[in-house]
């Protein structure tokens, strides 16, 4: 895969001041993005679009956005520099491709796309167009995972050896008003929640080199639990429980379980080393308590308690500042691609009952600087 050019064409446009953002996809998660991206001094949301233009219009009214309608309301706007693609996973590739063709940088919600081929094509199209691709999750830029990164890098647990990641829940069909997409290829607990855990692991331990796995579907249909469609059923077309054994390029290993078939909620991430184990908060959150357990069985001690500086949108803000500053952005499309590659390899391993080698490699992103302040006006 080719590298991004140092100075993408779009970066060279004579622009200054806050970076213009256009949102595509005005559904559930857009509210959290809009709260932050309209608040940060370095970003300004100028347009919002959706397949359902009225949905986009009502979001625009809620958040004081000047332009709203279908996707062209965003793509045809000259003042949109970054398209923030918050559509359902099966639409990520098409919407991002259209944004790149319109000369925009792209932020995709997770997963980057639903398959390796379309994701690779996206990164290549962006290289050719001289624009950037970035992708969720940005929770690894939150205060908790940044503190964990610093702790691991500074040797607090000695040499890192292993990790355990556990994400189990009954599934989002109980609370999400349109949950069918969570159970289609490109989603499921692996592709929907896996990105948080796998991105955190890659940032802490480096790239993943191989995977073995098992997967299953407990129920072939599920029931919508809330909203106007409550009570209707939909099919499950991807494993709703996945257990994986990951081997890192650095030699460490991790066990990971991603399940929408469990009665209990469990969101756990631990990284063990020669001198101790870090117990981290839910990597789908931006802040929380980090504990350390030392060898010898003593009680866990609190290493750090971090508070939320900002939530979803941090990665878009870093992308915006990176564009103006001419430096690499942290939630790079190549990181999102590696995580997608690991997830696709995991499904392949589960289907074939074999170990699958992960082809892609990625460098860990630079930690955020100590004085990172999302509420500062820097551009
Ligand atoms: N809901 C959450 O808690 C959550 C959290 C983090 C990330 N995400 C991710 O955010 C994305 C969206 O999730 P959501 O929960 O907001 O979904 P949603 O179904 O509530 O909203 C998706 C929106 O995208 C629109 N859309 C679909 N295809 C489109 C297309 N081709 N062009 C334009 N608009 C299109 C739909 O009309 C809808 O309004 C997914 O990738 C999901 O993985 C969701």
CSV table of C-alpha atoms and ligand atoms in Angstrom, one decimal:
chain,number,residue,atom,x,y,z
A,1,UNK,CA,0.0,0.0,0.0
A,2,UNK,CA,1.3,3.4,-0.8
A,3,UNK,CA,2.0,6.1,1.8
A,4,UNK,CA,0.1,9.4,2.0
A,5,UNK,CA,2.0,12.2,0.2
A,6,UNK,CA,3.7,14.6,2.7
A,7,UNK,CA,1.7,17.6,1.4
A,8,UNK,CA,-1.7,16.5,0.2
A,9,UNK,CA,-3.1,18.7,-2.6
A,10,UNK,CA,-6.1,19.7,-0.4
A,11,UNK,CA,-3.7,20.8,2.3
A,12,UNK,CA,-2.0,23.2,-0.1
A,13,UNK,CA,-5.1,25.2,-0.7
A,14,UNK,CA,-4.8,28.6,0.8
A,15,UNK,CA,-7.0,28.1,3.8
A,16,UNK,CA,-6.6,29.2,7.4
A,17,UNK,CA,-8.7,29.3,10.5
A,18,UNK,CA,-11.2,26.7,11.7
A,19,UNK,CA,-11.6,23.7,9.3
A,20,UNK,CA,-14.9,23.3,7.6
A,21,UNK,CA,-16.7,20.0,8.4
A,22,UNK,CA,-19.6,18.3,6.6
A,23,UNK,CA,-21.4,15.5,8.2
A,24,UNK,CA,-23.0,12.7,6.2
A,25,UNK,CA,-25.3,10.4,8.2
A,26,UNK,CA,-27.5,12.2,10.7
A,27,UNK,CA,-28.5,9.2,12.8
A,28,UNK,CA,-27.9,8.0,16.4
A,29,UNK,CA,-24.2,8.9,16.8
A,30,UNK,CA,-24.2,12.2,14.9
A,31,UNK,CA,-25.5,14.0,18.0
A,32,UNK,CA,-22.3,13.3,20.0
A,33,UNK,CA,-20.1,14.3,17.1
A,34,UNK,CA,-22.1,17.5,16.5
A,35,UNK,CA,-22.0,18.6,20.1
A,36,UNK,CA,-18.2,18.5,20.0
A,37,UNK,CA,-17.5,19.6,16.5
A,38,UNK,CA,-19.7,22.6,16.9
A,39,UNK,CA,-18.0,23.5,20.2
A,40,UNK,CA,-14.3,23.1,19.3
A,41,UNK,CA,-12.9,26.5,18.2
A,42,UNK,CA,-10.8,24.7,15.5
A,43,UNK,CA,-13.7,23.1,13.6
A,44,UNK,CA,-16.8,24.5,12.1
A,45,UNK,CA,-19.7,22.4,10.9
A,46,UNK,CA,-21.1,24.0,7.8
A,47,UNK,CA,-23.3,21.3,6.3
A,48,UNK,CA,-25.1,18.0,7.1
A,49,UNK,CA,-26.6,15.4,4.7
A,50,UNK,CA,-28.4,12.1,4.9
A,51,UNK,CA,-30.2,9.7,2.6
A,52,UNK,CA,-33.2,11.0,4.5
A,53,UNK,CA,-32.9,14.8,4.0
A,54,UNK,CA,-35.5,15.6,6.6
A,55,UNK,CA,-33.5,13.8,9.2
A,56,UNK,CA,-30.5,15.9,8.3
A,57,UNK,CA,-32.6,19.1,8.4
A,58,UNK,CA,-33.9,18.4,11.9
A,59,UNK,CA,-30.3,17.7,13.1
A,60,UNK,CA,-29.2,21.0,11.5
A,61,UNK,CA,-31.9,22.9,13.4
A,62,UNK,CA,-30.9,21.3,16.7
A,63,UNK,CA,-27.2,22.3,16.2
A,64,UNK,CA,-27.5,25.5,14.3
A,65,UNK,CA,-26.0,24.3,11.0
A,66,UNK,CA,-26.6,26.5,7.9
A,67,UNK,CA,-26.9,23.9,5.2
A,68,UNK,CA,-28.8,20.5,5.2
A,69,UNK,CA,-30.4,18.1,2.8
A,70,UNK,CA,-29.1,15.1,0.9
A,71,UNK,CA,-25.5,14.1,0.5
A,72,UNK,CA,-24.9,16.7,-2.2
A,73,UNK,CA,-25.6,19.4,0.4
A,74,UNK,CA,-22.3,18.3,1.8
A,75,UNK,CA,-20.3,17.2,-1.2
A,76,UNK,CA,-21.1,20.3,-3.3
A,77,UNK,CA,-20.1,22.7,-0.5
A,78,UNK,CA,-16.7,24.4,-1.2
A,79,UNK,CA,-16.2,25.2,2.5
A,80,UNK,CA,-16.4,21.5,3.5
A,81,UNK,CA,-12.8,20.3,3.9
A,82,UNK,CA,-13.5,17.1,5.9
A,83,UNK,CA,-16.5,14.9,5.3
A,84,UNK,CA,-17.3,13.1,8.5
A,85,UNK,CA,-19.0,9.9,7.3
A,86,UNK,CA,-21.4,8.6,10.0
A,87,UNK,CA,-23.5,6.3,7.8
A,88,UNK,CA,-24.1,2.6,8.4
A,89,UNK,CA,-21.0,0.4,7.8
A,90,UNK,CA,-22.3,-0.9,4.4
A,91,UNK,CA,-22.4,2.7,3.1
A,92,UNK,CA,-19.0,3.7,4.4
A,93,UNK,CA,-17.0,2.9,1.2
A,94,UNK,CA,-19.4,4.5,-1.3
A,95,UNK,CA,-19.9,7.7,0.7
A,96,UNK,CA,-16.1,8.0,1.4
A,97,UNK,CA,-15.3,7.4,-2.3
A,98,UNK,CA,-17.8,10.1,-3.3
A,99,UNK,CA,-16.2,12.5,-0.8
A,100,UNK,CA,-12.7,11.8,-2.1
A,101,UNK,CA,-13.9,12.4,-5.7
A,102,UNK,CA,-15.2,15.7,-4.5
A,103,UNK,CA,-11.7,16.6,-3.2
A,104,UNK,CA,-12.6,16.3,0.5
A,105,UNK,CA,-10.6,14.6,3.3
A,106,UNK,CA,-12.6,11.9,4.9
A,107,UNK,CA,-13.2,10.7,8.4
A,108,UNK,CA,-15.1,7.3,8.5
A,109,UNK,CA,-16.9,5.9,11.5
A,110,UNK,CA,-15.8,2.3,12.2
A,111,UNK,CA,-15.2,-0.1,10.6
A,112,UNK,CA,-13.3,1.8,7.8
A,113,UNK,CA,-15.3,-0.3,5.3
A,114,UNK,CA,-16.8,-3.8,5.5
A,115,UNK,CA,-14.0,-5.5,3.5
A,116,UNK,CA,-10.3,-5.3,2.8
A,117,UNK,CA,-10.7,-4.7,-1.0
A,118,UNK,CA,-12.9,-1.6,-0.8
A,119,UNK,CA,-10.8,-0.2,2.1
A,120,UNK,CA,-7.6,-0.6,0.1
A,121,UNK,CA,-9.2,1.1,-2.9
A,122,UNK,CA,-10.3,3.9,-0.7
A,123,UNK,CA,-6.8,4.6,0.7
A,124,UNK,CA,-5.4,4.4,-2.9
A,125,UNK,CA,-8.0,6.8,-4.2
A,126,UNK,CA,-7.2,9.2,-1.5
A,127,UNK,CA,-3.5,9.0,-2.2
A,128,UNK,CA,-4.2,9.7,-5.9
A,129,UNK,CA,-6.5,12.6,-5.1
A,130,UNK,CA,-4.0,14.0,-2.5
A,131,UNK,CA,-6.5,14.0,0.3
A,132,UNK,CA,-6.4,12.2,3.7
A,133,UNK,CA,-8.4,9.3,5.1
A,134,UNK,CA,-8.9,8.9,8.8
A,135,UNK,CA,-11.1,6.7,10.8
A,136,UNK,CA,-12.8,5.8,14.1
A,137,UNK,CA,-12.3,4.9,16.8
A,138,UNK,CA,-10.7,7.9,18.4
A,139,UNK,CA,-11.1,6.6,22.0
A,140,UNK,CA,-7.3,5.7,21.9
A,141,UNK,CA,-6.8,9.5,21.9
A,142,UNK,CA,-8.9,9.8,25.1
A,143,UNK,CA,-7.1,10.6,28.4
A,144,UNK,CA,-7.4,7.0,29.7
A,145,UNK,CA,-5.8,5.2,26.8
A,146,UNK,CA,-3.2,8.0,26.4
A,147,UNK,CA,-2.2,7.6,30.0
A,148,UNK,CA,-2.1,3.8,29.5
A,149,UNK,CA,0.2,4.3,26.5
A,150,UNK,CA,2.5,6.5,28.5
A,151,UNK,CA,2.6,3.9,31.3
A,152,UNK,CA,3.4,1.0,29.0
A,153,UNK,CA,6.0,3.0,27.1
A,154,UNK,CA,7.7,4.2,30.3
A,155,UNK,CA,8.1,0.6,31.5
A,156,UNK,CA,5.6,0.6,34.4
A,157,UNK,CA,4.7,-3.0,33.7
A,158,UNK,CA,8.2,-4.0,32.5
A,159,UNK,CA,8.2,-5.8,29.2
A,160,UNK,CA,4.6,-6.2,27.8
A,161,UNK,CA,3.8,-9.9,27.4
A,162,UNK,CA,0.1,-10.4,26.9
A,163,UNK,CA,-3.4,-8.9,26.9
A,164,UNK,CA,-7.0,-10.0,27.6
A,165,UNK,CA,-9.9,-8.2,25.9
A,166,UNK,CA,-13.5,-9.0,26.8
A,167,UNK,CA,-16.6,-7.4,25.3
A,168,UNK,CA,-19.7,-9.2,26.1
A,169,UNK,CA,-23.3,-8.0,26.1
A,170,UNK,CA,-26.8,-9.1,25.1
A,171,UNK,CA,-26.4,-6.9,21.9
A,172,UNK,CA,-27.7,-3.5,20.8
A,173,UNK,CA,-31.0,-4.8,19.5
A,174,UNK,CA,-32.5,-4.0,22.9
A,175,UNK,CA,-31.9,-0.2,22.7
A,176,UNK,CA,-31.0,0.9,19.1
A,177,UNK,CA,-34.1,1.9,17.1
A,178,UNK,CA,-32.5,0.5,13.8
A,179,UNK,CA,-30.4,-2.4,15.0
A,180,UNK,CA,-30.4,-4.7,12.0
A,181,UNK,CA,-27.1,-3.4,10.6
A,182,UNK,CA,-25.3,-4.5,13.8
A,183,UNK,CA,-26.0,-8.1,12.7
A,184,UNK,CA,-25.0,-7.9,9.1
A,185,UNK,CA,-21.6,-8.7,7.5
A,186,UNK,CA,-19.3,-5.7,8.3
A,187,UNK,CA,-20.8,-5.4,11.8
A,188,UNK,CA,-21.5,-8.1,14.5
A,189,UNK,CA,-19.7,-7.7,17.8
A,190,UNK,CA,-16.3,-8.2,16.1
A,191,UNK,CA,-16.6,-5.4,13.5
A,192,UNK,CA,-18.8,-3.2,15.7
A,193,UNK,CA,-17.0,-3.3,19.0
A,194,UNK,CA,-13.7,-5.0,18.0
A,195,UNK,CA,-12.3,-1.7,16.6
A,196,UNK,CA,-12.2,-0.1,20.1
A,197,UNK,CA,-10.3,-3.1,21.7
A,198,UNK,CA,-8.1,-3.9,18.7
A,199,UNK,CA,-7.1,-0.2,18.1
A,200,UNK,CA,-6.2,0.1,21.8
A,201,UNK,CA,-4.2,-3.1,21.7
A,202,UNK,CA,-2.3,-2.0,18.5
A,203,UNK,CA,-1.5,1.4,20.1
A,204,UNK,CA,-0.2,-0.4,23.3
A,205,UNK,CA,1.5,-3.4,21.8
A,206,UNK,CA,2.1,-2.7,18.1
A,207,UNK,CA,0.7,-4.4,15.0
A,208,UNK,CA,-0.9,-7.8,15.0
A,209,UNK,CA,0.7,-10.6,12.9
A,210,UNK,CA,-1.6,-13.6,13.0
A,211,UNK,CA,-4.9,-14.8,14.4
A,212,UNK,CA,-6.8,-18.0,15.3
A,213,UNK,CA,-10.5,-17.8,16.1
A,214,UNK,CA,-13.9,-19.5,16.6
A,215,UNK,CA,-17.3,-17.9,15.9
A,216,UNK,CA,-21.0,-18.8,16.3
A,217,UNK,CA,-24.6,-17.5,15.9
A,218,UNK,CA,-26.8,-18.2,18.9
A,219,UNK,CA,-30.1,-17.1,17.3
A,220,UNK,CA,-30.8,-16.8,13.5
A,221,UNK,CA,-33.2,-13.9,14.0
A,222,UNK,CA,-33.4,-11.0,16.6
A,223,UNK,CA,-36.2,-8.6,17.6
A,224,UNK,CA,-36.1,-4.8,17.5
A,225,UNK,CA,-36.4,-3.7,21.1
A,226,UNK,CA,-37.2,0.0,20.9
A,227,UNK,CA,-38.5,2.8,18.6
A,228,UNK,CA,-41.2,2.7,15.9
A,229,UNK,CA,-40.1,-0.7,14.6
A,230,UNK,CA,-40.2,-2.4,18.1
A,231,UNK,CA,-41.3,-6.0,17.9
A,232,UNK,CA,-40.3,-6.6,14.3
A,233,UNK,CA,-37.7,-9.3,13.6
A,234,UNK,CA,-34.6,-9.3,11.4
A,235,UNK,CA,-32.0,-11.9,10.4
A,236,UNK,CA,-28.5,-12.4,11.9
A,237,UNK,CA,-26.0,-12.8,9.0
A,238,UNK,CA,-22.7,-12.7,10.8
A,239,UNK,CA,-21.2,-14.4,13.9
A,240,UNK,CA,-22.7,-12.9,17.1
A,241,UNK,CA,-20.0,-14.4,19.3
A,242,UNK,CA,-16.3,-14.5,18.3
A,243,UNK,CA,-13.3,-15.7,20.4
A,244,UNK,CA,-9.8,-14.9,19.0
A,245,UNK,CA,-6.2,-15.6,19.8
A,246,UNK,CA,-4.0,-12.8,18.5
A,247,UNK,CA,-0.2,-12.9,18.0
A,248,UNK,CA,1.5,-9.5,17.8
A,249,UNK,CA,4.5,-8.8,15.5
A,250,UNK,CA,6.5,-8.1,18.7
A,251,UNK,CA,5.9,-11.6,19.9
A,252,UNK,CA,3.2,-10.8,22.6
A,253,UNK,CA,-0.2,-12.6,22.5
A,254,UNK,CA,-3.8,-11.6,23.4
A,255,UNK,CA,-7.1,-13.4,24.0
A,256,UNK,CA,-10.2,-11.6,22.9
A,257,UNK,CA,-13.9,-12.3,23.1
A,258,UNK,CA,-16.5,-10.2,21.3
A,259,UNK,CA,-20.1,-11.3,22.0
A,260,UNK,CA,-23.7,-10.1,21.5
A,261,UNK,CA,-24.9,-13.4,22.9
A,262,UNK,CA,-24.0,-12.9,26.5
A,263,UNK,CA,-26.5,-12.2,29.3
A,264,UNK,CA,-23.9,-10.1,31.2
A,265,UNK,CA,-22.2,-6.8,30.2
A,266,UNK,CA,-18.5,-7.0,30.4
A,267,UNK,CA,-16.1,-4.4,28.9
A,268,UNK,CA,-12.6,-5.4,30.1
A,269,UNK,CA,-9.0,-4.8,28.8
A,270,UNK,CA,-5.9,-5.8,30.6
A,271,UNK,CA,-2.2,-5.7,29.5
A,272,UNK,CA,0.3,-7.9,31.4
A,273,UNK,CA,4.0,-7.5,31.6
A,274,UNK,CA,7.1,-8.9,33.4
A,275,UNK,CA,6.6,-6.4,36.3
A,276,UNK,CA,2.8,-6.0,36.6
A,277,UNK,CA,-0.6,-5.9,34.8
A,278,UNK,CA,-2.5,-2.8,33.8
A,279,UNK,CA,-6.3,-2.9,34.2
A,280,UNK,CA,-7.8,-0.4,31.8
A,281,UNK,CA,-11.3,1.1,31.6
A,282,UNK,CA,-13.7,0.2,28.7
A,283,UNK,CA,-11.8,1.2,25.6
A,284,UNK,CA,-15.1,2.5,24.1
A,285,UNK,CA,-14.8,5.3,26.7
A,286,UNK,CA,-12.5,8.4,26.6
A,287,UNK,CA,-11.6,8.4,30.3
A,288,UNK,CA,-11.6,6.3,33.5
A,289,UNK,CA,-9.4,4.7,36.1
A,290,UNK,CA,-6.2,2.8,35.3
A,291,UNK,CA,-5.1,0.3,37.9
A,292,UNK,CA,-2.0,-1.8,38.3
A,293,UNK,CA,-1.5,-5.2,39.9
A,294,UNK,CA,2.0,-6.1,40.9
A,295,UNK,CA,3.3,-9.7,41.0
A,296,UNK,CA,2.8,-11.4,44.3
A,297,UNK,CA,-1.0,-11.1,44.5
A,298,UNK,CA,-1.3,-7.7,46.3
A,299,UNK,CA,-4.5,-5.7,45.7
A,300,UNK,CA,-4.7,-3.5,42.6
A,301,UNK,CA,-3.5,0.0,43.0
A,302,UNK,CA,-4.9,3.0,41.2
A,303,UNK,CA,-2.2,4.3,38.8
A,304,UNK,CA,-4.3,7.2,37.3
A,305,UNK,CA,-7.8,8.5,37.2
A,306,UNK,CA,-8.5,10.5,34.1
A,307,UNK,CA,-11.4,12.8,33.2
A,308,UNK,CA,-13.0,13.4,29.9
A,309,UNK,CA,-11.4,16.2,27.9
A,310,UNK,CA,-13.6,15.6,24.9
A,311,UNK,CA,-15.4,12.6,23.5
A,312,UNK,CA,-16.2,11.6,19.9
A,313,UNK,CA,-14.7,14.1,17.5
A,314,UNK,CA,-11.3,14.2,19.0
A,315,UNK,CA,-9.8,12.3,16.1
A,316,UNK,CA,-11.6,14.7,13.6
A,317,UNK,CA,-10.1,17.7,15.5
A,318,UNK,CA,-6.6,16.1,15.4
A,319,UNK,CA,-7.1,15.6,11.6
A,320,UNK,CA,-8.3,19.2,11.2
A,321,UNK,CA,-5.3,20.6,13.0
A,322,UNK,CA,-2.9,18.1,11.2
A,323,UNK,CA,-4.2,19.4,7.8
A,324,UNK,CA,-3.5,23.0,8.8
A,325,UNK,CA,-0.1,22.2,10.4
A,326,UNK,CA,1.0,19.9,7.6
A,327,UNK,CA,1.8,16.9,9.9
A,328,UNK,CA,0.4,13.3,10.0
A,329,UNK,CA,-2.9,12.8,11.7
A,330,UNK,CA,-3.2,10.1,14.4
A,331,UNK,CA,-6.3,8.1,13.7
A,332,UNK,CA,-4.9,7.4,10.2
A,333,UNK,CA,-6.8,5.3,7.6
A,334,UNK,CA,-3.8,2.9,7.6
A,335,UNK,CA,-4.4,2.2,11.3
A,336,UNK,CA,-8.1,1.7,10.6
A,337,UNK,CA,-7.2,-0.6,7.7
A,338,UNK,CA,-4.9,-2.7,9.9
A,339,UNK,CA,-7.7,-3.2,12.4
A,340,UNK,CA,-10.1,-4.1,9.6
A,341,UNK,CA,-7.5,-6.5,8.2
A,342,UNK,CA,-7.2,-8.2,11.7
A,343,UNK,CA,-11.0,-8.4,11.9
A,344,UNK,CA,-11.4,-9.9,8.4
A,345,UNK,CA,-8.6,-12.3,9.2
A,346,UNK,CA,-10.3,-13.3,12.4
A,347,UNK,CA,-13.5,-14.2,10.6
A,348,UNK,CA,-11.5,-16.1,8.0
A,349,UNK,CA,-9.7,-18.0,10.8
A,350,UNK,CA,-13.1,-18.8,12.4
A,351,UNK,CA,-14.5,-20.1,9.1
A,352,UNK,CA,-11.5,-22.2,8.2
A,353,UNK,CA,-10.4,-23.3,11.7
A,354,UNK,CA,-6.9,-22.3,10.9
A,355,UNK,CA,-4.3,-19.6,11.8
A,356,UNK,CA,-4.5,-16.7,9.4
A,357,UNK,CA,-1.5,-14.4,8.9
A,358,UNK,CA,-2.3,-10.7,8.9
A,359,UNK,CA,-0.8,-9.0,5.9
A,360,UNK,CA,-0.8,-5.3,6.8
A,361,UNK,CA,1.5,-3.6,9.3
A,362,UNK,CA,1.1,-0.1,10.9
A,363,UNK,CA,3.2,2.2,13.0
A,364,UNK,CA,1.8,3.3,16.3
A,365,UNK,CA,0.5,6.8,16.3
A,366,UNK,CA,2.4,9.5,18.2
A,367,UNK,CA,0.9,10.1,21.6
A,368,UNK,CA,-1.0,13.4,22.0
A,369,UNK,CA,1.2,16.2,23.4
A,370,UNK,CA,0.7,16.9,27.2
A,371,UNK,CA,-0.8,20.3,26.5
A,372,UNK,CA,-3.4,19.0,24.0
A,373,UNK,CA,-6.5,21.1,24.5
A,374,UNK,CA,-9.6,20.5,22.3
A,375,UNK,CA,-11.1,23.7,23.5
A,376,UNK,CA,-8.1,25.9,22.5
A,377,UNK,CA,-8.2,28.0,19.4
A,378,UNK,CA,-5.0,27.1,17.6
A,379,UNK,CA,-5.7,27.7,13.9
B,1,LIG,N1,-24.8,4.3,17.7
B,1,LIG,C1,-23.7,4.3,18.4
B,1,LIG,O1,-23.7,4.2,19.7
B,1,LIG,C2,-22.4,4.3,17.7
B,1,LIG,C3,-21.3,4.5,18.4
B,1,LIG,C4,-20.0,4.6,17.8
B,1,LIG,C5,-20.0,4.5,16.4
B,1,LIG,N2,-21.1,4.2,15.7
B,1,LIG,C6,-20.9,4.0,14.3
B,1,LIG,O2,-21.5,5.2,13.6
B,1,LIG,C7,-22.1,4.8,12.4
B,1,LIG,C8,-23.6,5.1,12.4
B,1,LIG,O3,-24.2,4.5,13.4
B,1,LIG,P1,-25.6,5.1,14.0
B,1,LIG,O4,-25.9,4.3,15.2
B,1,LIG,O5,-25.6,6.6,14.0
B,1,LIG,O6,-26.6,4.5,12.8
B,1,LIG,P2,-28.0,5.1,12.4
B,1,LIG,O7,-28.7,4.0,11.6
B,1,LIG,O8,-28.7,5.7,13.6
B,1,LIG,O9,-27.7,6.3,11.4
B,1,LIG,C9,-27.1,6.2,10.2
B,1,LIG,C10,-27.6,7.3,9.3
B,1,LIG,O10,-26.9,7.2,8.0
B,1,LIG,C11,-27.9,7.4,7.0
B,1,LIG,N3,-27.4,6.8,5.8
B,1,LIG,C12,-27.3,5.4,5.5
B,1,LIG,N4,-26.8,5.2,4.3
B,1,LIG,C13,-26.5,6.4,3.8
B,1,LIG,C14,-26.0,6.9,2.6
B,1,LIG,N5,-25.6,6.0,1.6
B,1,LIG,N6,-25.8,8.2,2.3
B,1,LIG,C15,-26.2,9.1,3.3
B,1,LIG,N7,-26.8,8.7,4.5
B,1,LIG,C16,-26.9,7.4,4.7
B,1,LIG,C17,-29.2,6.8,7.5
B,1,LIG,O11,-30.3,7.4,6.8
B,1,LIG,C18,-29.1,7.2,9.0
B,1,LIG,O12,-29.7,8.5,9.2
B,1,LIG,C19,-21.8,3.3,12.2
B,1,LIG,O13,-20.7,3.1,11.5
B,1,LIG,C20,-21.6,2.8,13.7
B,1,LIG,O14,-20.7,1.7,13.7
B,1,LIG,C21,-22.3,4.1,16.3
